[in-house]
mmCIF file of C-alpha atoms and ligand atoms in Angstrom:
data_model
loop_
_atom_site.group_PDB
_atom_site.id
_atom_site.type_symbol
_atom_site.label_atom_id
_atom_site.label_comp_id
_atom_site.label_asym_id
_atom_site.label_seq_id
_atom_site.Cartn_x
_atom_site.Cartn_y
_atom_site.Cartn_z
ATOM 1 C CA UNK S 1 105.955 79.693 62.142
ATOM 2 C CA UNK S 2 106.942 79.789 65.396
ATOM 3 C CA UNK S 3 103.962 78.182 67.798
ATOM 4 C CA UNK S 4 102.433 80.831 70.623
ATOM 5 C CA UNK S 5 104.037 80.603 73.971
ATOM 6 C CA UNK S 6 100.811 80.203 76.619
ATOM 7 C CA UNK S 7 101.250 80.412 80.195
ATOM 8 C CA UNK S 8 99.143 80.110 83.159
ATOM 9 C CA UNK S 9 100.061 82.509 85.898
ATOM 10 C CA UNK S 10 99.065 82.441 89.804
ATOM 11 C CA UNK S 11 99.370 85.061 92.199
ATOM 12 C CA UNK S 12 98.759 85.156 95.933
ATOM 13 C CA UNK S 13 101.829 87.178 97.707
ATOM 14 C CA UNK S 14 99.777 89.532 99.379
ATOM 15 C CA UNK S 15 96.002 90.545 99.312
ATOM 16 C CA UNK S 16 94.816 89.747 95.906
ATOM 17 C CA UNK S 17 94.320 86.267 94.498
ATOM 18 C CA UNK S 18 95.025 86.515 90.937
ATOM 19 C CA UNK S 19 95.247 83.792 88.118
ATOM 20 C CA UNK S 20 95.605 84.778 84.553
ATOM 21 C CA UNK S 21 96.561 83.168 81.130
ATOM 22 C CA UNK S 22 98.851 85.266 78.933
ATOM 23 C CA UNK S 23 99.962 84.449 75.371
ATOM 24 C CA UNK S 24 103.516 84.984 74.187
ATOM 25 C CA UNK S 25 104.204 87.245 77.368
ATOM 26 C CA UNK S 26 102.371 90.045 75.656
ATOM 27 C CA UNK S 27 98.738 89.499 75.234
ATOM 28 C CA UNK S 28 96.236 89.170 77.822
ATOM 29 C CA UNK S 29 93.849 86.447 77.013
ATOM 30 C CA UNK S 30 92.377 86.460 80.965
ATOM 31 C CA UNK S 31 93.230 87.953 83.909
ATOM 32 C CA UNK S 32 91.139 87.390 87.258
ATOM 33 C CA UNK S 33 92.275 89.277 90.490
ATOM 34 C CA UNK S 34 89.906 88.857 94.071
ATOM 35 C CA UNK S 35 90.852 91.215 95.927
ATOM 36 C CA UNK S 36 90.730 90.973 99.764
ATOM 37 C CA UNK S 37 90.943 94.527 100.859
ATOM 38 C CA UNK S 38 87.443 94.696 102.287
ATOM 39 C CA UNK S 39 88.822 92.123 105.060
ATOM 40 C CA UNK S 40 91.551 94.138 105.970
ATOM 41 C CA UNK S 41 90.142 97.251 105.570
ATOM 42 C CA UNK S 42 88.687 97.261 109.453
ATOM 43 C CA UNK S 43 92.158 96.135 110.504
ATOM 44 C CA UNK S 44 93.963 99.215 108.876
ATOM 45 C CA UNK S 45 96.250 96.748 107.130
ATOM 46 C CA UNK S 46 96.654 93.241 105.830
ATOM 47 C CA UNK S 47 96.427 90.458 108.121
ATOM 48 C CA UNK S 48 99.051 87.765 107.182
ATOM 49 C CA UNK S 49 96.253 85.140 109.005
ATOM 50 C CA UNK S 50 93.453 86.316 107.234
ATOM 51 C CA UNK S 51 95.118 86.605 103.720
ATOM 52 C CA UNK S 52 95.911 83.008 103.708
ATOM 53 C CA UNK S 53 92.424 81.868 104.521
ATOM 54 C CA UNK S 54 91.180 84.153 101.749
ATOM 55 C CA UNK S 55 93.523 82.521 99.031
ATOM 56 C CA UNK S 56 92.568 79.148 100.042
ATOM 57 C CA UNK S 57 88.869 79.831 99.455
ATOM 58 C CA UNK S 58 89.056 82.035 96.422
ATOM 59 C CA UNK S 59 92.083 79.591 94.352
ATOM 60 C CA UNK S 60 89.749 77.426 92.944
ATOM 61 C CA UNK S 61 86.820 79.886 92.071
ATOM 62 C CA UNK S 62 89.365 82.174 90.538
ATOM 63 C CA UNK S 63 91.116 79.229 88.592
ATOM 64 C CA UNK S 64 87.618 78.472 86.862
ATOM 65 C CA UNK S 65 86.597 81.720 86.349
ATOM 66 C CA UNK S 66 89.806 82.509 84.580
ATOM 67 C CA UNK S 67 88.955 79.520 81.903
ATOM 68 C CA UNK S 68 85.328 80.522 81.829
ATOM 69 C CA UNK S 69 86.465 83.586 80.058
ATOM 70 C CA UNK S 70 88.350 82.228 77.401
ATOM 71 C CA UNK S 71 88.703 79.222 74.791
ATOM 72 C CA UNK S 72 91.814 78.355 75.618
ATOM 73 C CA UNK S 73 92.081 74.854 77.033
ATOM 74 C CA UNK S 74 94.364 73.128 79.075
ATOM 75 C CA UNK S 75 96.080 71.023 76.509
ATOM 76 C CA UNK S 76 96.928 74.593 75.150
ATOM 77 C CA UNK S 77 99.019 75.842 78.056
ATOM 78 C CA UNK S 78 102.534 75.596 77.800
ATOM 79 C CA UNK S 79 103.692 76.111 81.683
ATOM 80 C CA UNK S 80 102.326 77.356 85.116
ATOM 81 C CA UNK S 81 104.158 80.156 86.853
ATOM 82 C CA UNK S 82 103.954 81.094 90.294
ATOM 83 C CA UNK S 83 105.087 84.044 92.685
ATOM 84 C CA UNK S 84 107.604 82.050 94.516
ATOM 85 C CA UNK S 85 108.489 85.227 96.721
ATOM 86 C CA UNK S 86 109.062 88.066 97.944
ATOM 87 C CA UNK S 87 105.494 88.297 100.014
ATOM 88 C CA UNK S 88 103.447 86.895 103.028
ATOM 89 C CA UNK S 89 104.604 83.220 103.438
ATOM 90 C CA UNK S 90 101.702 81.811 104.179
ATOM 91 C CA UNK S 91 99.770 83.518 101.425
ATOM 92 C CA UNK S 92 102.758 82.636 98.766
ATOM 93 C CA UNK S 93 102.628 78.728 99.840
ATOM 94 C CA UNK S 94 98.580 79.051 98.848
ATOM 95 C CA UNK S 95 99.932 79.611 95.367
ATOM 96 C CA UNK S 96 103.098 77.823 95.229
ATOM 97 C CA UNK S 97 100.942 74.539 96.484
ATOM 98 C CA UNK S 98 98.463 75.104 93.842
ATOM 99 C CA UNK S 99 100.443 75.819 90.998
ATOM 100 C CA UNK S 100 102.578 72.532 92.033
ATOM 101 C CA UNK S 101 99.422 70.424 92.374
ATOM 102 C CA UNK S 102 98.213 71.792 89.072
ATOM 103 C CA UNK S 103 101.679 71.347 87.478
ATOM 104 C CA UNK S 104 101.653 67.282 88.541
ATOM 105 C CA UNK S 105 98.317 66.617 87.429
ATOM 106 C CA UNK S 106 98.117 68.262 84.267
ATOM 107 C CA UNK S 107 102.042 67.367 83.527
ATOM 108 C CA UNK S 108 102.723 71.325 82.939
ATOM 109 C CA UNK S 109 106.469 72.682 83.759
ATOM 110 C CA UNK S 110 106.529 74.494 86.638
ATOM 111 C CA UNK S 111 108.527 77.829 86.770
ATOM 112 C CA UNK S 112 108.849 80.177 89.915
ATOM 113 C CA UNK S 113 108.997 84.293 89.154
ATOM 114 C CA UNK S 114 109.744 86.575 91.542
ATOM 115 C CA UNK S 115 107.466 89.308 92.322
ATOM 116 C CA UNK S 116 109.177 92.119 91.344
ATOM 117 C CA UNK S 117 110.063 91.004 87.954
ATOM 118 C CA UNK S 118 106.749 90.749 87.740
ATOM 119 C CA UNK S 119 106.088 94.139 88.312
ATOM 120 C CA UNK S 120 108.228 94.943 85.954
ATOM 121 C CA UNK S 121 107.056 92.616 83.168
ATOM 122 C CA UNK S 122 103.352 94.035 83.364
ATOM 123 C CA UNK S 123 105.062 96.662 81.276
ATOM 124 C CA UNK S 124 105.797 94.350 78.434
ATOM 125 C CA UNK S 125 101.716 93.478 78.338
ATOM 126 C CA UNK S 126 101.563 97.091 76.858
ATOM 127 C CA UNK S 127 104.454 97.813 74.871
ATOM 128 C CA UNK S 128 107.718 95.700 74.450
ATOM 129 C CA UNK S 129 111.150 96.478 76.036
ATOM 130 C CA UNK S 130 114.107 98.054 74.611
ATOM 131 C CA UNK S 131 117.608 97.314 76.528
ATOM 132 C CA UNK S 132 119.217 98.778 78.349
ATOM 133 C CA UNK S 133 115.850 99.796 80.576
ATOM 134 C CA UNK S 134 115.761 101.044 83.858
ATOM 135 C CA UNK S 135 112.657 100.156 86.238
ATOM 136 C CA UNK S 136 111.205 102.207 88.792
ATOM 137 C CA UNK S 137 109.328 99.669 91.093
ATOM 138 C CA UNK S 138 107.270 101.112 93.919
ATOM 139 C CA UNK S 139 104.992 99.466 95.921
ATOM 140 C CA UNK S 140 103.559 98.169 99.515
ATOM 141 C CA UNK S 141 106.680 96.247 100.017
ATOM 142 C CA UNK S 142 109.319 97.769 97.840
ATOM 143 C CA UNK S 143 110.826 100.588 96.170
ATOM 144 C CA UNK S 144 113.838 99.766 94.153
ATOM 145 C CA UNK S 145 115.534 100.661 91.002
ATOM 146 C CA UNK S 146 116.597 98.012 88.534
ATOM 147 C CA UNK S 147 118.760 97.773 85.661
ATOM 148 C CA UNK S 148 117.973 95.515 82.793
ATOM 149 C CA UNK S 149 120.699 94.862 79.968
ATOM 150 C CA UNK S 150 118.495 91.986 78.374
ATOM 151 C CA UNK S 151 115.506 89.807 79.423
ATOM 152 C CA UNK S 152 115.246 87.953 82.756
ATOM 153 C CA UNK S 153 118.441 89.781 83.897
ATOM 154 C CA UNK S 154 117.832 92.094 87.024
ATOM 155 C CA UNK S 155 120.645 94.365 88.458
ATOM 156 C CA UNK S 156 119.572 96.417 91.411
ATOM 157 C CA UNK S 157 121.343 99.877 91.681
ATOM 158 C CA UNK S 158 119.013 101.220 94.678
ATOM 159 C CA UNK S 159 116.252 100.345 97.028
ATOM 160 C CA UNK S 160 114.766 101.791 100.402
ATOM 161 C CA UNK S 161 116.661 101.109 103.389
ATOM 162 C CA UNK S 162 113.808 101.827 105.456
ATOM 163 C CA UNK S 163 110.148 101.701 104.588
ATOM 164 C CA UNK S 164 108.917 101.107 100.925
ATOM 165 C CA UNK S 165 107.059 104.171 99.488
ATOM 166 C CA UNK S 166 103.237 102.728 99.404
ATOM 167 C CA UNK S 167 104.064 101.979 103.277
ATOM 168 C CA UNK S 168 104.832 105.586 103.988
ATOM 169 C CA UNK S 169 101.459 106.420 101.948
ATOM 170 C CA UNK S 170 99.618 103.848 103.670
ATOM 171 C CA UNK S 171 101.262 104.982 107.238
ATOM 172 C CA UNK S 172 100.757 108.596 106.441
ATOM 173 C CA UNK S 173 97.211 107.765 105.538
ATOM 174 C CA UNK S 174 96.216 106.212 109.012
ATOM 175 C CA UNK S 175 97.897 109.212 110.632
ATOM 176 C CA UNK S 176 95.193 111.046 108.802
ATOM 177 C CA UNK S 177 92.406 108.671 109.627
ATOM 178 C CA UNK S 178 91.746 107.349 105.903
ATOM 179 C CA UNK S 179 91.039 103.921 104.914
ATOM 180 C CA UNK S 180 93.437 101.224 104.042
ATOM 181 C CA UNK S 181 95.118 101.119 101.591
ATOM 182 C CA UNK S 182 95.605 105.068 101.991
ATOM 183 C CA UNK S 183 97.600 105.244 99.161
ATOM 184 C CA UNK S 184 95.003 106.196 96.307
ATOM 185 C CA UNK S 185 92.924 108.454 99.480
ATOM 186 C CA UNK S 186 96.767 110.425 99.872
ATOM 187 C CA UNK S 187 96.990 110.945 96.164
ATOM 188 C CA UNK S 188 93.000 112.493 96.019
ATOM 189 C CA UNK S 189 93.555 114.642 98.684
ATOM 190 C CA UNK S 190 97.252 115.893 97.190
ATOM 191 C CA UNK S 191 95.425 116.939 94.105
ATOM 192 C CA UNK S 192 93.607 119.343 95.802
ATOM 193 C CA UNK S 193 95.468 120.328 98.604
ATOM 194 C CA UNK S 194 98.696 123.059 98.286
ATOM 195 C CA UNK S 195 102.169 122.475 99.565
ATOM 196 C CA UNK S 196 102.136 124.720 102.306
ATOM 197 C CA UNK S 197 104.755 122.663 104.565
ATOM 198 C CA UNK S 198 108.310 122.124 103.923
ATOM 199 C CA UNK S 199 108.742 118.439 104.199
ATOM 200 C CA UNK S 200 112.347 116.776 104.338
ATOM 201 C CA UNK S 201 113.664 115.102 100.910
ATOM 202 C CA UNK S 202 115.904 111.981 101.906
ATOM 203 C CA UNK S 203 118.799 112.115 98.995
ATOM 204 C CA UNK S 204 121.091 110.176 101.049
ATOM 205 C CA UNK S 205 125.071 110.196 100.171
ATOM 206 C CA UNK S 206 126.216 111.832 96.889
ATOM 207 C CA UNK S 207 125.608 109.490 94.315
ATOM 208 C CA UNK S 208 123.521 106.567 95.911
ATOM 209 C CA UNK S 209 120.000 105.226 94.407
ATOM 210 C CA UNK S 210 119.034 104.302 97.460
ATOM 211 C CA UNK S 211 115.754 105.829 98.903
ATOM 212 C CA UNK S 212 115.084 106.086 102.586
ATOM 213 C CA UNK S 213 110.923 107.071 103.857
ATOM 214 C CA UNK S 214 111.187 106.699 107.312
ATOM 215 C CA UNK S 215 112.702 109.907 108.242
ATOM 216 C CA UNK S 216 109.876 111.714 106.046
ATOM 217 C CA UNK S 217 106.969 109.808 107.705
ATOM 218 C CA UNK S 218 108.600 110.958 111.214
ATOM 219 C CA UNK S 219 108.224 114.239 109.753
ATOM 220 C CA UNK S 220 104.805 113.936 109.017
ATOM 221 C CA UNK S 221 104.033 112.716 112.093
ATOM 222 C CA UNK S 222 105.497 115.017 114.234
ATOM 223 C CA UNK S 223 104.365 118.296 112.256
ATOM 224 C CA UNK S 224 100.491 116.523 113.061
ATOM 225 C CA UNK S 225 101.486 116.041 116.769
ATOM 226 C CA UNK S 226 102.939 119.418 117.020
ATOM 227 C CA UNK S 227 100.194 121.299 115.264
ATOM 228 C CA UNK S 228 97.852 119.503 117.706
ATOM 229 C CA UNK S 229 99.465 120.983 120.912
ATOM 230 C CA UNK S 230 99.543 124.221 119.529
ATOM 231 C CA UNK S 231 96.347 124.188 118.663
ATOM 232 C CA UNK S 232 97.476 125.330 114.856
ATOM 233 C CA UNK S 233 94.821 123.498 112.236
ATOM 234 C CA UNK S 234 96.617 121.999 109.302
ATOM 235 C CA UNK S 235 94.466 120.902 106.213
ATOM 236 C CA UNK S 236 94.735 117.313 105.564
ATOM 237 C CA UNK S 237 94.258 117.937 101.804
ATOM 238 C CA UNK S 238 97.701 120.298 102.265
ATOM 239 C CA UNK S 239 99.542 117.822 104.544
ATOM 240 C CA UNK S 240 98.963 115.292 101.635
ATOM 241 C CA UNK S 241 100.350 117.546 98.925
ATOM 242 C CA UNK S 242 103.358 118.462 100.945
ATOM 243 C CA UNK S 243 103.808 114.553 101.892
ATOM 244 C CA UNK S 244 103.674 113.752 98.259
ATOM 245 C CA UNK S 245 105.448 116.330 96.718
ATOM 246 C CA UNK S 246 108.346 115.171 98.713
ATOM 247 C CA UNK S 247 107.633 111.536 97.656
ATOM 248 C CA UNK S 248 107.331 112.363 94.001
ATOM 249 C CA UNK S 249 110.652 114.639 93.391
ATOM 250 C CA UNK S 250 112.671 111.983 95.324
ATOM 251 C CA UNK S 251 111.663 109.181 93.130
ATOM 252 C CA UNK S 252 111.594 111.543 90.140
ATOM 253 C CA UNK S 253 114.941 112.753 90.851
ATOM 254 C CA UNK S 254 117.045 109.406 91.423
ATOM 255 C CA UNK S 255 115.233 107.557 88.371
ATOM 256 C CA UNK S 256 116.534 110.739 85.817
ATOM 257 C CA UNK S 257 120.245 110.685 87.568
ATOM 258 C CA UNK S 258 120.205 106.847 87.002
ATOM 259 C CA UNK S 259 118.505 106.803 83.708
ATOM 260 C CA UNK S 260 121.548 109.341 82.494
ATOM 261 C CA UNK S 261 124.340 107.576 84.315
ATOM 262 C CA UNK S 262 123.125 104.031 82.517
ATOM 263 C CA UNK S 263 122.342 105.951 79.423
ATOM 264 C CA UNK S 264 119.685 103.597 79.292
ATOM 265 C CA UNK S 265 116.901 103.407 76.171
ATOM 266 C CA UNK S 266 113.786 103.097 77.951
ATOM 267 C CA UNK S 267 112.035 104.008 81.628
ATOM 268 C CA UNK S 268 109.417 101.636 82.918
ATOM 269 C CA UNK S 269 107.558 102.421 86.011
ATOM 270 C CA UNK S 270 105.728 99.544 88.196
ATOM 271 C CA UNK S 271 104.294 98.351 91.099
ATOM 272 C CA UNK S 272 101.034 100.308 93.344
ATOM 273 C CA UNK S 273 102.315 103.513 93.741
ATOM 274 C CA UNK S 274 102.793 103.519 90.012
ATOM 275 C CA UNK S 275 99.048 104.429 89.876
ATOM 276 C CA UNK S 276 99.917 107.690 91.690
ATOM 277 C CA UNK S 277 98.821 110.765 89.427
ATOM 278 C CA UNK S 278 100.765 112.953 90.994
ATOM 279 C CA UNK S 279 104.074 110.774 90.703
ATOM 280 C CA UNK S 280 103.063 109.540 87.070
ATOM 281 C CA UNK S 281 102.385 113.523 85.831
ATOM 282 C CA UNK S 282 105.926 114.735 87.292
ATOM 283 C CA UNK S 283 107.585 111.736 85.627
ATOM 284 C CA UNK S 284 106.128 112.785 82.376
ATOM 285 C CA UNK S 285 106.889 115.954 82.878
ATOM 286 C CA UNK S 286 110.259 114.972 83.372
ATOM 287 C CA UNK S 287 111.126 112.453 80.626
ATOM 288 C CA UNK S 288 109.589 114.540 78.101
ATOM 289 C CA UNK S 289 112.419 116.895 78.498
ATOM 290 C CA UNK S 290 114.769 114.121 77.612
ATOM 291 C CA UNK S 291 114.560 111.695 74.447
ATOM 292 C CA UNK S 292 114.436 108.544 77.108
ATOM 293 C CA UNK S 293 110.768 107.185 76.349
ATOM 294 C CA UNK S 294 108.767 106.704 79.184
ATOM 295 C CA UNK S 295 106.260 103.547 79.981
ATOM 296 C CA UNK S 296 103.946 103.367 83.184
ATOM 297 C CA UNK S 297 101.265 100.803 82.263
ATOM 298 C CA UNK S 298 97.413 101.340 82.520
ATOM 299 C CA UNK S 299 96.724 101.099 86.356
ATOM 300 C CA UNK S 300 94.678 97.913 86.488
ATOM 301 C CA UNK S 301 98.216 96.389 86.068
ATOM 302 C CA UNK S 302 100.227 98.323 88.055
ATOM 303 C CA UNK S 303 98.600 96.976 90.857
ATOM 304 C CA UNK S 304 99.093 93.122 91.758
ATOM 305 C CA UNK S 305 98.098 90.625 89.273
ATOM 306 C CA UNK S 306 98.619 87.578 87.736
ATOM 307 C CA UNK S 307 98.888 88.641 84.131
ATOM 308 C CA UNK S 308 102.361 90.075 85.160
ATOM 309 C CA UNK S 309 103.332 86.927 87.281
ATOM 310 C CA UNK S 310 102.617 84.881 83.418
ATOM 311 C CA UNK S 311 104.234 87.758 81.693
ATOM 312 C CA UNK S 312 107.349 87.198 83.315
ATOM 313 C CA UNK S 313 106.879 83.318 83.313
ATOM 314 C CA UNK S 314 107.222 83.938 79.784
ATOM 315 C CA UNK S 315 110.518 84.918 79.396
ATOM 316 C CA UNK S 316 111.975 82.716 82.509
ATOM 317 C CA UNK S 317 110.256 79.639 80.516
ATOM 318 C CA UNK S 318 111.558 80.714 77.044
ATOM 319 C CA UNK S 319 114.926 80.527 78.949
ATOM 320 C CA UNK S 320 114.778 77.647 79.842
ATOM 321 C CA UNK S 321 113.964 78.163 83.404
ATOM 322 C CA UNK S 322 112.239 75.166 85.420
ATOM 323 C CA UNK S 323 110.885 74.593 88.954
ATOM 324 C CA UNK S 324 111.057 71.289 90.646
ATOM 325 C CA UNK S 325 108.008 70.007 92.846
ATOM 326 C CA UNK S 326 110.305 70.883 95.234
ATOM 327 C CA UNK S 327 109.600 74.502 94.809
ATOM 328 C CA UNK S 328 109.472 76.265 98.218
ATOM 329 C CA UNK S 329 107.458 79.897 99.210
ATOM 330 C CA UNK S 330 109.952 82.075 100.172
ATOM 331 C CA UNK S 331 109.122 85.489 101.919
ATOM 332 C CA UNK S 332 112.399 87.311 101.493
ATOM 333 C CA UNK S 333 113.462 85.891 97.727
ATOM 334 C CA UNK S 334 116.332 87.682 96.067
ATOM 335 C CA UNK S 335 115.767 89.548 92.347
ATOM 336 C CA UNK S 336 118.336 87.782 89.999
HETATM 337 O O1 KG4 T 401 101.432 96.624 94.239
HETATM 338 P P1 KG4 T 401 101.086 96.470 95.187
HETATM 339 O O2 KG4 T 401 99.324 96.119 94.558
HETATM 340 O O3 KG4 T 401 101.111 95.815 96.318
HETATM 341 C C1 KG4 T 401 102.447 95.356 96.727
HETATM 342 O O4 KG4 T 401 103.378 94.344 96.285
HETATM 343 O O5 KG4 T 401 103.081 95.913 97.777
HETATM 344 O O6 KG4 T 401 101.071 98.118 95.880
HETATM 345 C C2 KG4 T 401 100.050 98.339 96.829
HETATM 346 C C3 KG4 T 401 100.483 99.718 97.369
HETATM 347 C C4 KG4 T 401 99.709 100.299 98.756
HETATM 348 O O7 KG4 T 401 100.624 100.389 99.583
HETATM 349 C C5 KG4 T 401 99.044 101.180 98.434
HETATM 350 O O8 KG4 T 401 98.668 102.201 99.133
HETATM 351 C C6 KG4 T 401 99.906 102.073 97.075
HETATM 352 O O9 KG4 T 401 99.999 100.818 96.538
HETATM 353 N N1 KG4 T 401 98.786 102.545 96.081
HETATM 354 C C7 KG4 T 401 99.215 104.106 96.330
HETATM 355 C C8 KG4 T 401 98.035 104.457 94.988
HETATM 356 N N2 KG4 T 401 97.485 103.293 94.472
HETATM 357 C C9 KG4 T 401 98.043 102.149 95.536
HETATM 358 N N3 KG4 T 401 100.066 104.659 96.252
HETATM 359 C C10 KG4 T 401 100.088 105.990 95.969
HETATM 360 N N4 KG4 T 401 98.963 106.586 95.274
HETATM 361 C C11 KG4 T 401 98.525 105.797 94.480
HETATM 362 N N5 KG4 T 401 97.286 105.922 93.593
HETATM 363 ZN ZN1 ZN T 402 102.917 93.581 94.309
#
């Protein structure tokens, strides 16, 4: 019988300090996430310097808690997987240096993982992959369509040319004086609002799977300013519903077109915005009319965590990929 592969994952690319242990890339043994959202809220966004400091304070606490939750011992851990990029460089460095120290002290192999590969592999903690698959990644820093023909291989077929979907959500939320991160608040408002404003949809050139959300964001800002000047009252929930309708229509339509063109066997959705109820509902409606199965992970696995890093790290480890103790944080690491 094949021995289990036990991977310890570490994630510190943004504002979550996270440690997890995963068995065979599919089963979570322990998954601890310490969020810093409360500390960044009053600034309306993540302050990089504060994020790094919190990671330093939290890392050993989170690591200890991860082992307290389980019977697994260091002896059983096969390797340490860590997010090497992309993300905030100071934040990434805390995770990378912790992983290197542990790798050296415990004599365990080290595997650097791309944050987006992690978001994709969060899905494998719920259901195994069927190739070729198309992944829609929508987070605070990324909006991408990635084609995977096999494990560990990523072909970028579309990406945002300006703002990420989550970034647009957070900026519009700020205009509406909603707390950070704004995505979930817009989502809640959108559910009770009506699509009364016809915001633009950025389709870009025929056949392009790229995205653009900055024009939409500006259209929302202009609409709010113009209404104010004219003394016209716009309901926040209607702005939210109209904005969300534009984002969801573009994301869903492009994902469906790409899925058909590449004749994929599975669609997976990943990243913080995958928690969006409007997007989940529309994707489910559209793909239920096709024979392509759609996989969207539990909301807890959509936002940043280390189980997804351990899951992606398991495949990299099994494929023989190793990082040396010279591994460095790379804020703009490419997915390949
Ligand atoms: O993946 P994630 O936790 O961190 C990054 O890697 O960026 O994503 C965070 C982003 C934030 O922009 C947040 O507003 C957005 O995901 N988000 C949502 C929802 N929940 C989180 N956006 C829309 N609707 C939601 N329900
Ligand atoms: Zn993320």
